Structure formats: structure tokens, C-alpha cells
mmCIF file of C-alpha atoms in Angstrom:
data_model
loop_
_atom_site.group_PDB
_atom_site.id
_atom_site.type_symbol
_atom_site.label_atom_id
_atom_site.label_comp_id
_atom_site.label_asym_id
_atom_site.label_seq_id
_atom_site.Cartn_x
_atom_site.Cartn_y
_atom_site.Cartn_z
ATOM 1 C CA MET A 1 64.093 91.812 108.291
ATOM 2 C CA GLU A 2 62.714 95.264 107.495
ATOM 3 C CA HIS A 3 63.012 97.962 110.180
ATOM 4 C CA SER A 4 61.579 101.470 110.502
ATOM 5 C CA THR A 5 64.987 102.936 109.679
ATOM 6 C CA TYR A 6 65.007 101.218 106.318
ATOM 7 C CA PHE A 7 64.684 103.736 103.499
ATOM 8 C CA LYS A 8 64.586 103.551 99.763
ATOM 9 C CA ALA A 9 66.662 105.621 97.401
ATOM 10 C CA LEU A 10 67.433 105.848 93.750
ATOM 11 C CA PHE A 11 70.736 105.346 92.031
ATOM 12 C CA VAL A 12 71.065 106.175 88.384
ATOM 13 C CA CYS A 13 74.078 104.750 86.629
ATOM 14 C CA VAL A 14 74.843 105.684 83.057
ATOM 15 C CA LEU A 15 77.449 103.475 81.458
ATOM 16 C CA LEU A 16 79.129 105.067 78.464
ATOM 17 C CA GLY A 17 82.231 104.367 76.420
ATOM 18 C CA LEU A 18 84.812 101.653 76.883
ATOM 19 C CA TYR A 19 86.199 100.153 80.063
ATOM 20 C CA ASN A 20 89.761 100.792 81.180
ATOM 21 C CA LEU A 21 91.648 97.541 81.656
ATOM 22 C CA TYR A 22 94.700 99.037 83.258
ATOM 23 C CA ALA A 23 96.454 95.996 84.653
ATOM 24 C CA TYR A 24 95.762 92.992 82.457
ATOM 25 C CA SER A 25 95.901 93.197 78.704
ATOM 26 C CA SER A 26 94.541 91.208 75.832
ATOM 27 C CA PRO A 27 96.987 90.085 73.141
ATOM 28 C CA GLY A 28 98.277 93.049 71.179
ATOM 29 C CA SER A 29 96.724 95.658 73.465
ATOM 30 C CA GLN A 30 99.810 96.854 75.327
ATOM 31 C CA PRO A 31 99.827 100.658 75.549
ATOM 32 C CA ALA A 32 102.600 102.734 74.058
ATOM 33 C CA ALA A 33 105.275 104.059 76.358
ATOM 34 C CA PRO A 34 104.711 107.627 77.589
ATOM 35 C CA HIS A 35 106.629 110.435 75.948
ATOM 36 C CA GLY A 36 110.247 110.319 77.021
ATOM 37 C CA ALA A 37 109.977 106.875 78.582
ATOM 38 C CA SER A 38 111.963 103.865 77.477
ATOM 39 C CA HIS A 39 110.679 100.353 76.905
ATOM 40 C CA ASP A 40 114.018 98.955 78.204
ATOM 41 C CA TRP A 41 114.145 100.863 81.495
ATOM 42 C CA GLN A 42 115.591 97.703 83.080
ATOM 43 C CA THR A 43 118.917 98.555 81.452
ATOM 44 C CA GLN A 44 119.292 101.404 83.944
ATOM 45 C CA PHE A 45 119.833 98.909 86.756
ATOM 46 C CA VAL A 46 123.428 98.128 87.696
ATOM 47 C CA SER A 47 124.770 95.129 89.607
ATOM 48 C CA ARG A 48 125.332 95.479 93.329
ATOM 49 C CA LEU A 49 126.105 93.259 96.323
ATOM 50 C CA THR A 50 124.608 93.472 99.793
ATOM 51 C CA SER A 51 126.796 93.602 102.891
ATOM 52 C CA SER A 52 126.534 89.792 102.968
ATOM 53 C CA ASN A 53 127.503 89.536 99.252
ATOM 54 C CA LYS A 54 124.040 88.721 97.907
ATOM 55 C CA PRO A 55 123.442 90.065 94.389
ATOM 56 C CA PHE A 56 120.801 92.592 93.376
ATOM 57 C CA TYR A 57 120.386 95.474 90.932
ATOM 58 C CA GLU A 58 120.117 99.167 91.762
ATOM 59 C CA PHE A 59 118.436 101.772 89.591
ATOM 60 C CA SER A 60 121.134 104.167 88.383
ATOM 61 C CA GLY A 61 118.827 106.708 86.779
ATOM 62 C CA VAL A 62 117.285 109.751 88.426
ATOM 63 C CA LEU A 63 114.308 109.185 90.700
ATOM 64 C CA GLU A 64 111.976 112.163 90.386
ATOM 65 C CA GLN A 65 111.358 113.576 93.845
ATOM 66 C CA SER A 66 109.285 116.460 95.158
ATOM 67 C CA PRO A 67 111.396 119.412 96.382
ATOM 68 C CA GLY A 68 109.654 119.079 99.737
ATOM 69 C CA ASP A 69 110.467 115.389 100.087
ATOM 70 C CA LYS A 70 113.527 115.134 102.327
ATOM 71 C CA ARG A 71 113.492 111.353 102.509
ATOM 72 C CA GLN A 72 116.101 109.083 100.921
ATOM 73 C CA HIS A 73 114.973 106.568 98.282
ATOM 74 C CA LYS A 74 116.566 103.598 96.557
ATOM 75 C CA LEU A 75 114.932 101.554 93.795
ATOM 76 C CA ILE A 76 116.234 97.996 93.489
ATOM 77 C CA LYS A 77 115.467 94.835 91.579
ATOM 78 C CA LEU A 78 116.099 91.319 92.843
ATOM 79 C CA PRO A 79 117.450 88.512 90.635
ATOM 80 C CA ASN A 80 114.037 86.826 90.769
ATOM 81 C CA GLY A 81 112.313 89.892 89.304
ATOM 82 C CA ILE A 82 110.841 91.595 92.385
ATOM 83 C CA VAL A 83 111.153 95.386 92.176
ATOM 84 C CA ALA A 84 111.347 97.204 95.517
ATOM 85 C CA LEU A 85 111.382 100.838 96.583
ATOM 86 C CA CYS A 86 113.291 101.449 99.827
ATOM 87 C CA THR A 87 112.636 104.719 101.663
ATOM 88 C CA GLN A 88 114.406 106.141 104.694
ATOM 89 C CA ASP A 89 112.466 108.664 106.762
ATOM 90 C CA ALA A 90 114.680 109.726 109.644
ATOM 91 C CA ASP A 91 111.661 111.117 111.519
ATOM 92 C CA ALA A 92 109.470 108.033 111.120
ATOM 93 C CA THR A 93 108.207 106.605 114.412
ATOM 94 C CA GLU A 94 107.325 103.298 112.792
ATOM 95 C CA ALA A 95 108.269 101.233 109.751
ATOM 96 C CA ALA A 96 105.986 99.785 107.088
ATOM 97 C CA ALA A 97 105.948 97.472 104.110
ATOM 98 C CA ALA A 98 103.491 96.593 101.343
ATOM 99 C CA LEU A 99 103.803 93.863 98.729
ATOM 100 C CA SER A 100 101.451 93.725 95.772
ATOM 101 C CA VAL A 101 100.993 90.710 93.504
ATOM 102 C CA ASN A 102 99.642 91.652 90.076
ATOM 103 C CA VAL A 103 96.944 89.000 90.115
ATOM 104 C CA GLY A 104 93.486 89.257 91.608
ATOM 105 C CA SER A 105 89.935 88.036 91.304
ATOM 106 C CA LEU A 106 89.827 88.365 87.501
ATOM 107 C CA ALA A 107 92.200 85.392 87.332
ATOM 108 C CA GLU A 108 89.638 83.064 88.889
ATOM 109 C CA SER A 109 87.837 80.323 87.018
ATOM 110 C CA SER A 110 84.061 80.650 86.878
ATOM 111 C CA ASP A 111 83.491 77.426 88.813
ATOM 112 C CA LEU A 112 85.287 78.528 92.023
ATOM 113 C CA LEU A 113 84.605 82.209 92.588
ATOM 114 C CA GLY A 114 86.435 83.969 95.406
ATOM 115 C CA MET A 115 89.580 81.834 95.141
ATOM 116 C CA ALA A 116 91.977 84.811 95.017
ATOM 117 C CA HIS A 117 90.428 86.269 98.173
ATOM 118 C CA PHE A 118 90.445 82.864 99.860
ATOM 119 C CA LEU A 119 94.151 82.432 99.087
ATOM 120 C CA GLU A 120 94.818 85.863 100.613
ATOM 121 C CA HIS A 121 93.326 84.563 103.875
ATOM 122 C CA MET A 122 95.213 81.270 103.734
ATOM 123 C CA LEU A 123 98.632 82.923 103.387
ATOM 124 C CA PHE A 124 98.294 84.320 106.914
ATOM 125 C CA MET A 125 98.061 80.796 108.313
ATOM 126 C CA GLY A 126 101.730 80.035 108.914
ATOM 127 C CA SER A 127 104.833 79.164 106.887
ATOM 128 C CA GLY A 128 107.595 76.596 106.951
ATOM 129 C CA LYS A 129 109.853 78.961 108.888
ATOM 130 C CA TYR A 130 107.068 80.242 111.156
ATOM 131 C CA PRO A 131 104.577 77.349 111.387
ATOM 132 C CA ASP A 132 102.393 78.816 114.135
ATOM 133 C CA GLU A 133 99.222 80.101 112.423
ATOM 134 C CA ASN A 134 99.241 83.247 114.561
ATOM 135 C CA ASN A 135 102.981 83.984 114.504
ATOM 136 C CA TYR A 136 102.813 86.853 111.997
ATOM 137 C CA THR A 137 99.817 88.571 113.542
ATOM 138 C CA LYS A 138 101.058 88.117 117.117
ATOM 139 C CA TYR A 139 104.509 89.476 116.286
ATOM 140 C CA ILE A 140 103.089 92.627 114.730
ATOM 141 C CA ALA A 141 100.511 93.154 117.474
ATOM 142 C CA ASN A 142 103.188 92.721 120.152
ATOM 143 C CA ASN A 143 105.294 95.403 118.482
ATOM 144 C CA MET A 144 102.698 98.177 118.288
ATOM 145 C CA GLY A 145 101.837 97.366 114.693
ATOM 146 C CA THR A 146 98.904 96.827 112.365
ATOM 147 C CA TYR A 147 98.417 94.525 109.392
ATOM 148 C CA ASN A 148 95.917 93.813 106.655
ATOM 149 C CA ALA A 149 95.498 92.713 103.047
ATOM 150 C CA TYR A 150 93.006 93.130 100.233
ATOM 151 C CA THR A 151 92.104 91.394 96.997
ATOM 152 C CA ALA A 152 91.068 93.547 94.053
ATOM 153 C CA ASP A 153 90.266 92.789 90.414
ATOM 154 C CA PHE A 154 93.863 93.064 89.246
ATOM 155 C CA GLU A 155 96.051 92.722 92.325
ATOM 156 C CA THR A 156 96.324 91.341 95.840
ATOM 157 C CA THR A 157 98.210 93.467 98.371
ATOM 158 C CA TYR A 158 99.616 92.595 101.806
ATOM 159 C CA PHE A 159 100.855 95.304 104.179
ATOM 160 C CA PHE A 160 101.820 96.107 107.754
ATOM 161 C CA SER A 161 103.259 98.815 109.977
ATOM 162 C CA VAL A 162 105.326 98.121 113.093
ATOM 163 C CA ALA A 163 107.715 99.738 115.553
ATOM 164 C CA ASN A 164 111.049 100.480 113.854
ATOM 165 C CA PRO A 165 113.150 98.036 115.942
ATOM 166 C CA ALA A 166 110.795 95.166 115.017
ATOM 167 C CA PHE A 167 110.761 95.862 111.281
ATOM 168 C CA GLU A 168 113.260 93.218 110.184
ATOM 169 C CA GLY A 169 111.358 90.467 111.997
ATOM 170 C CA ALA A 170 108.036 91.548 110.532
ATOM 171 C CA LEU A 171 109.505 91.772 107.022
ATOM 172 C CA ASP A 172 110.953 88.286 107.351
ATOM 173 C CA ARG A 173 107.578 86.887 108.368
ATOM 174 C CA LEU A 174 105.821 88.607 105.470
ATOM 175 C CA SER A 175 108.346 87.230 102.979
ATOM 176 C CA ARG A 176 107.511 83.662 103.981
ATOM 177 C CA PHE A 177 103.948 84.145 102.647
ATOM 178 C CA PHE A 178 105.520 83.883 99.192
ATOM 179 C CA ILE A 179 108.302 81.354 99.869
ATOM 180 C CA ASP A 180 106.999 78.491 102.013
ATOM 181 C CA PRO A 181 103.348 79.075 103.009
ATOM 182 C CA LEU A 182 101.856 76.058 104.731
ATOM 183 C CA LEU A 183 98.357 76.356 103.235
ATOM 184 C CA ASN A 184 97.376 73.695 105.754
ATOM 185 C CA PRO A 185 94.245 71.610 105.074
ATOM 186 C CA SER A 186 93.350 72.143 108.742
ATOM 187 C CA SER A 187 92.916 75.875 108.061
ATOM 188 C CA ILE A 188 90.552 75.472 105.110
ATOM 189 C CA ASP A 189 87.225 75.258 106.939
ATOM 190 C CA ARG A 190 87.909 78.138 109.310
ATOM 191 C CA GLU A 191 89.163 80.494 106.601
ATOM 192 C CA VAL A 192 86.411 79.738 104.116
ATOM 193 C CA HIS A 193 83.967 80.664 106.873
ATOM 194 C CA ALA A 194 85.972 83.864 107.471
ATOM 195 C CA VAL A 195 85.577 84.740 103.775
ATOM 196 C CA ASP A 196 81.863 83.986 104.004
ATOM 197 C CA SER A 197 81.614 86.258 107.047
ATOM 198 C CA GLU A 198 83.217 89.107 105.084
ATOM 199 C CA TYR A 199 80.726 88.563 102.297
ATOM 200 C CA LYS A 200 77.772 88.717 104.665
ATOM 201 C CA GLY A 201 79.142 91.855 106.318
ATOM 202 C CA ASN A 202 79.519 93.566 102.950
ATOM 203 C CA LEU A 203 75.863 92.984 102.153
ATOM 204 C CA GLN A 204 75.156 95.954 104.413
ATOM 205 C CA THR A 205 77.859 98.142 102.854
ATOM 206 C CA GLU A 206 76.467 100.533 100.255
ATOM 207 C CA GLY A 207 79.735 101.072 98.375
ATOM 208 C CA TRP A 208 80.316 97.350 97.984
ATOM 209 C CA ARG A 209 76.774 96.822 96.712
ATOM 210 C CA ILE A 210 77.216 99.546 94.101
ATOM 211 C CA ASN A 211 80.529 98.030 93.007
ATOM 212 C CA GLU A 212 78.997 94.566 92.676
ATOM 213 C CA LEU A 213 76.163 96.020 90.613
ATOM 214 C CA GLY A 214 78.747 97.358 88.173
ATOM 215 C CA HIS A 215 80.242 93.888 87.844
ATOM 216 C CA HIS A 216 76.809 92.356 87.374
ATOM 217 C CA LEU A 217 75.923 94.772 84.563
ATOM 218 C CA SER A 218 79.069 94.098 82.539
ATOM 219 C CA ASN A 219 79.469 91.597 79.700
ATOM 220 C CA PRO A 220 78.448 88.214 81.193
ATOM 221 C CA SER A 221 81.111 86.435 79.133
ATOM 222 C CA HIS A 222 83.880 88.563 80.653
ATOM 223 C CA PRO A 223 85.545 87.666 84.002
ATOM 224 C CA TYR A 224 84.789 91.171 85.261
ATOM 225 C CA SER A 225 81.133 90.166 85.572
ATOM 226 C CA GLN A 226 81.926 87.425 88.083
ATOM 227 C CA PHE A 227 81.250 87.462 91.813
ATOM 228 C CA SER A 228 84.646 88.063 93.399
ATOM 229 C CA ILE A 229 84.602 88.087 97.198
ATOM 230 C CA GLY A 230 83.589 84.440 97.612
ATOM 231 C CA ASN A 231 81.347 82.667 100.128
ATOM 232 C CA LEU A 232 80.486 79.163 101.272
ATOM 233 C CA GLU A 233 78.392 78.506 98.189
ATOM 234 C CA THR A 234 80.981 79.576 95.600
ATOM 235 C CA LEU A 235 83.942 77.943 97.351
ATOM 236 C CA GLN A 236 83.115 75.074 99.701
ATOM 237 C CA ASP A 237 79.866 73.934 98.069
ATOM 238 C CA ALA A 238 81.169 74.497 94.543
ATOM 239 C CA ALA A 239 84.248 72.369 95.227
ATOM 240 C CA LYS A 240 82.040 69.531 96.473
ATOM 241 C CA LEU A 241 79.871 69.709 93.353
ATOM 242 C CA LEU A 242 82.986 69.577 91.183
ATOM 243 C CA GLY A 243 84.322 66.611 93.145
ATOM 244 C CA VAL A 244 87.579 68.420 93.967
ATOM 245 C CA GLY A 245 89.276 69.411 97.199
ATOM 246 C CA LEU A 246 89.257 73.103 98.083
ATOM 247 C CA HIS A 247 92.752 72.692 99.521
ATOM 248 C CA GLU A 248 93.994 71.246 96.258
ATOM 249 C CA LYS A 249 92.533 74.157 94.305
ATOM 250 C CA VAL A 250 93.915 76.927 96.527
ATOM 251 C CA VAL A 251 97.395 75.392 96.307
ATOM 252 C CA GLN A 252 97.000 75.168 92.529
ATOM 253 C CA PHE A 253 95.983 78.843 92.286
ATOM 254 C CA TYR A 254 98.974 79.882 94.392
ATOM 255 C CA GLN A 255 101.423 77.838 92.331
ATOM 256 C CA GLN A 256 99.987 79.010 89.034
ATOM 257 C CA TYR A 257 99.937 82.753 89.649
ATOM 258 C CA TYR A 258 102.146 83.822 92.557
ATOM 259 C CA SER A 259 105.437 84.586 90.843
ATOM 260 C CA ALA A 260 108.189 87.003 91.892
ATOM 261 C CA ASP A 261 108.100 88.511 88.403
ATOM 262 C CA ILE A 262 104.712 90.139 89.035
ATOM 263 C CA MET A 263 105.441 91.387 92.569
ATOM 264 C CA LYS A 264 106.279 94.927 93.686
ATOM 265 C CA LEU A 265 107.426 95.813 97.194
ATOM 266 C CA ALA A 266 107.683 99.101 99.095
ATOM 267 C CA VAL A 267 109.441 99.420 102.466
ATOM 268 C CA ALA A 268 109.939 102.482 104.646
ATOM 269 C CA GLY A 269 111.344 103.290 108.070
ATOM 270 C CA ASN A 270 114.034 105.237 109.898
ATOM 271 C CA HIS A 271 116.670 102.710 108.811
ATOM 272 C CA SER A 272 119.164 103.634 106.097
ATOM 273 C CA VAL A 273 118.241 102.801 102.508
ATOM 274 C CA ALA A 274 121.288 100.511 102.409
ATOM 275 C CA GLN A 275 119.999 98.576 105.412
ATOM 276 C CA LEU A 276 116.483 98.386 104.006
ATOM 277 C CA ALA A 277 117.816 97.135 100.666
ATOM 278 C CA ASP A 278 119.938 94.494 102.421
ATOM 279 C CA TRP A 279 116.895 93.195 104.281
ATOM 280 C CA VAL A 280 114.740 93.115 101.146
ATOM 281 C CA VAL A 281 117.355 91.199 99.171
ATOM 282 C CA GLU A 282 118.067 88.809 102.033
ATOM 283 C CA LYS A 283 114.435 87.975 102.697
ATOM 284 C CA PHE A 284 112.713 88.103 99.300
ATOM 285 C CA SER A 285 115.316 86.637 96.927
ATOM 286 C CA GLU A 286 113.964 83.141 97.634
ATOM 287 C CA VAL A 287 110.513 83.935 96.251
ATOM 288 C CA PRO A 288 110.090 81.616 93.230
ATOM 289 C CA SER A 289 110.174 83.110 89.748
ATOM 290 C CA GLN A 290 107.870 81.664 87.090
ATOM 291 C CA GLY A 291 107.946 84.453 84.561
ATOM 292 C CA ASN A 292 104.992 86.708 83.795
ATOM 293 C CA THR A 293 101.970 84.810 85.141
ATOM 294 C CA LYS A 294 99.369 87.577 84.676
ATOM 295 C CA PRO A 295 96.346 86.186 82.801
ATOM 296 C CA GLU A 296 95.187 87.788 79.573
ATOM 297 C CA LEU A 297 91.602 88.984 79.467
ATOM 298 C CA PRO A 298 89.217 88.591 76.523
ATOM 299 C CA GLY A 299 88.733 92.198 75.451
ATOM 300 C CA HIS A 300 86.650 94.813 77.267
ATOM 301 C CA PRO A 301 83.998 93.983 79.878
ATOM 302 C CA LEU A 302 81.575 96.535 78.402
ATOM 303 C CA GLY A 303 80.288 95.888 74.931
ATOM 304 C CA SER A 304 77.590 97.706 72.996
ATOM 305 C CA ALA A 305 74.887 95.784 74.848
ATOM 306 C CA GLN A 306 76.118 97.129 78.201
ATOM 307 C CA LEU A 307 76.447 100.808 77.259
ATOM 308 C CA GLY A 308 73.896 103.598 77.589
ATOM 309 C CA GLN A 309 72.024 101.955 80.446
ATOM 310 C CA VAL A 310 70.046 103.681 83.168
ATOM 311 C CA VAL A 311 69.893 101.576 86.303
ATOM 312 C CA HIS A 312 67.737 102.122 89.369
ATOM 313 C CA MET A 313 69.127 100.662 92.599
ATOM 314 C CA GLN A 314 67.427 100.546 95.990
ATOM 315 C CA SER A 315 69.725 101.597 98.822
ATOM 316 C CA LEU A 316 69.752 100.505 102.452
ATOM 317 C CA ALA A 317 70.032 103.995 103.927
ATOM 318 C CA ASN A 318 68.277 107.334 103.702
ATOM 319 C CA ILE A 319 70.383 108.656 100.848
ATOM 320 C CA ASN A 320 69.818 109.758 97.278
ATOM 321 C CA ILE A 321 72.693 109.601 94.813
ATOM 322 C CA LEU A 322 73.029 110.353 91.130
ATOM 323 C CA LEU A 323 76.017 108.426 89.835
ATOM 324 C CA VAL A 324 77.089 109.037 86.248
ATOM 325 C CA GLU A 325 79.923 106.836 85.013
ATOM 326 C CA PHE A 326 81.979 107.441 81.893
ATOM 327 C CA ALA A 327 83.987 104.308 81.170
ATOM 328 C CA LEU A 328 87.230 105.120 79.345
ATOM 329 C CA PRO A 329 89.664 103.404 77.001
ATOM 330 C CA ASP A 330 93.079 102.380 78.271
ATOM 331 C CA ILE A 331 94.900 105.571 79.313
ATOM 332 C CA ARG A 332 97.920 104.072 81.080
ATOM 333 C CA SER A 333 100.278 105.679 78.584
ATOM 334 C CA LEU A 334 98.994 109.120 79.658
ATOM 335 C CA TYR A 335 99.799 108.723 83.333
ATOM 336 C CA GLN A 336 102.157 111.720 83.288
ATOM 337 C CA GLN A 337 99.445 114.049 81.965
ATOM 338 C CA ASP A 338 96.523 112.423 83.869
ATOM 339 C CA PRO A 339 93.731 113.743 81.610
ATOM 340 C CA THR A 340 91.023 112.363 83.905
ATOM 341 C CA LEU A 341 92.113 114.853 86.586
ATOM 342 C CA TYR A 342 91.506 117.723 84.169
ATOM 343 C CA LEU A 343 88.103 116.325 83.233
ATOM 344 C CA ALA A 344 87.143 115.935 86.880
ATOM 345 C CA LYS A 345 88.120 119.556 87.622
ATOM 346 C CA LEU A 346 86.213 120.880 84.611
ATOM 347 C CA ALA A 347 83.141 118.884 85.567
ATOM 348 C CA GLY A 348 83.171 120.504 88.987
#
């Protein structure tokens, strides 16, 4: 419905160059290591045992740290491949954790769009150890904490903050997302409607609309062009048309892609780094390892047909924006120099 506060505006998007696929790579497209870096940095990890004699590996090299950073850090690697950074901040009034899985919406098949986001929702719905659907969220809320998660093109990240004394319990509950999630069929209908609700809410969000336009204008044969958030049509209705169960497909996606080898974890609190490392090893060593499960993408999402375009977009608010985008080649190997920062400063 159109209201008097509805205004029109113009967006101009100029798409130039090549797109930066920084997380997934096509065969043979791995970037070179940065100057001074080693391809076998894993060799700098040495064997250790926790206080309960569980094995892990500790980074024995030098962690670069700002002179103003007075916190203590320990980088560890679990036998299943999870790499974790443990940080002690003696002045912290709360503790926090974030786990990122290097798989996101670009791993989805074109016939069930939004599956990665849907799985993100389903993992909150209880585990074998904590079967109550609301156990995780109630525990964190009852301990002055917050929680959330997001699904992006290349990764899905789960995070929380909580009062320091409750950190171990919260960390244990988070770990079960990746060890024994229930993924109950009884949760399917409610959570697919929750995803659909997010989609409908984003329709009124200008930034999301601009982002989706960028996807839409990319190479239609590339996964980047696909609709990613999901809704009832692309999940529930699509599964019915395919003659498959949505529960079966979300379990399949989880089992295919969620591997310890593509997970990174960061934890921080006022606990010692030794205590934090013990908790990480104790709680996350059971996460199954399947090797590198990141999908390979078919080249760049912007070909010659997608470059040099001028696009006019009608906004929902009384704003006028000129957006000029320069899509770049893969610059991961230049992360130490960060040339895009220089370009941004020179451009004003």
C-alpha cells in the first residue's frame, strides 16, 4: 500500500572489474601466501594436554599484538581441526564466544534456496544433551546475556555474550549445535515461518534491497545470483514440488557441510587462557571432522555481460544515493598491506 511518506529516489550502480571471491575458490585459484608467511603454518603448533589430559595443539610462534593490548591470548587447534583463539581480559564484565562455519548460502542448490539460513535457525532448537528447544536461549537470557547468528554468502556465524560465571555452561550449550543437534521434524514448520518472517521484514530494509539487487545483477549461472535468505516459497513449497521432505534436506545439508575442519572459534572472558583453552578442548573436540567441505565455485559471478552497467533503483525512503562499485580481483594475499584502504582514503 502506498502512503504519503513514500518517496522515490535514484540509485546508480556502476559495476566494473572482477568480483572478489575471498572465501571459496575455484580449482587452481588459491592465492599465494603473503610475503613472509608460510604455507605450513600448522607446523608451529606443538602438542599439549589439558588439565584433564585431553590432547590439543598450541601455537608456539609469536602472536602479533598491539602495544596497547594488555590482554592475554592463546591460539590452539583441536585434533578435529577446529582452530580457536582464547583471550583473557581481566577487566571484562562478561564473557563471549563466536563460532564461524566457512559455509553459507553459496553452498545451496538452486532448487531449495535459503537452506543455509534455515539450518541456522534449526540449530537453536535443542540438542541431544539439552533437548529443550529453549534451553540455550533461556540459559543465556537468565545470565544477563545476548545471542544471535547470521548466514552470509561464505560463512554462518553463531555468537553470544553472558555473565562470566555462566560462560562454561553457555559454551557447552553452543558446542552441542555442532555435535548432536536434534533438528526435530516438529520444529520445521515453525522455523520455516520464522525465516519467511525475516524475509518479509527485510523487504522494508534499504540496505538489504540494495544487496539483493547486486546478487540479481550478477551472472545468472553463478550461485551468487541466487536468492539467499529463503521464504515459504523457496523452502516449504519448493520441497513439496520436488517431492522431498524439508526435514530430510536440512539434515542432509548439515551432514554434508558442517565439518570441524572449516570451523573457527573465538572465546574471551576474565578467565585465564589456560582455563578457556581447557573448556574449548573439552566441549568442542567431539565435533565431527569430515575434511574440507567448502564447495568450489564456478569462476567469478561477474562476467563481461555484467560489467559497466548503470542501474536505477527506486528506494522506499526520501533519500538519494550515488553508489559506485569497483569489483576487484582476489586480494586475500595482500591482507597485510590492505590496498583497498589506501584507495578508499585517496578517493576521499
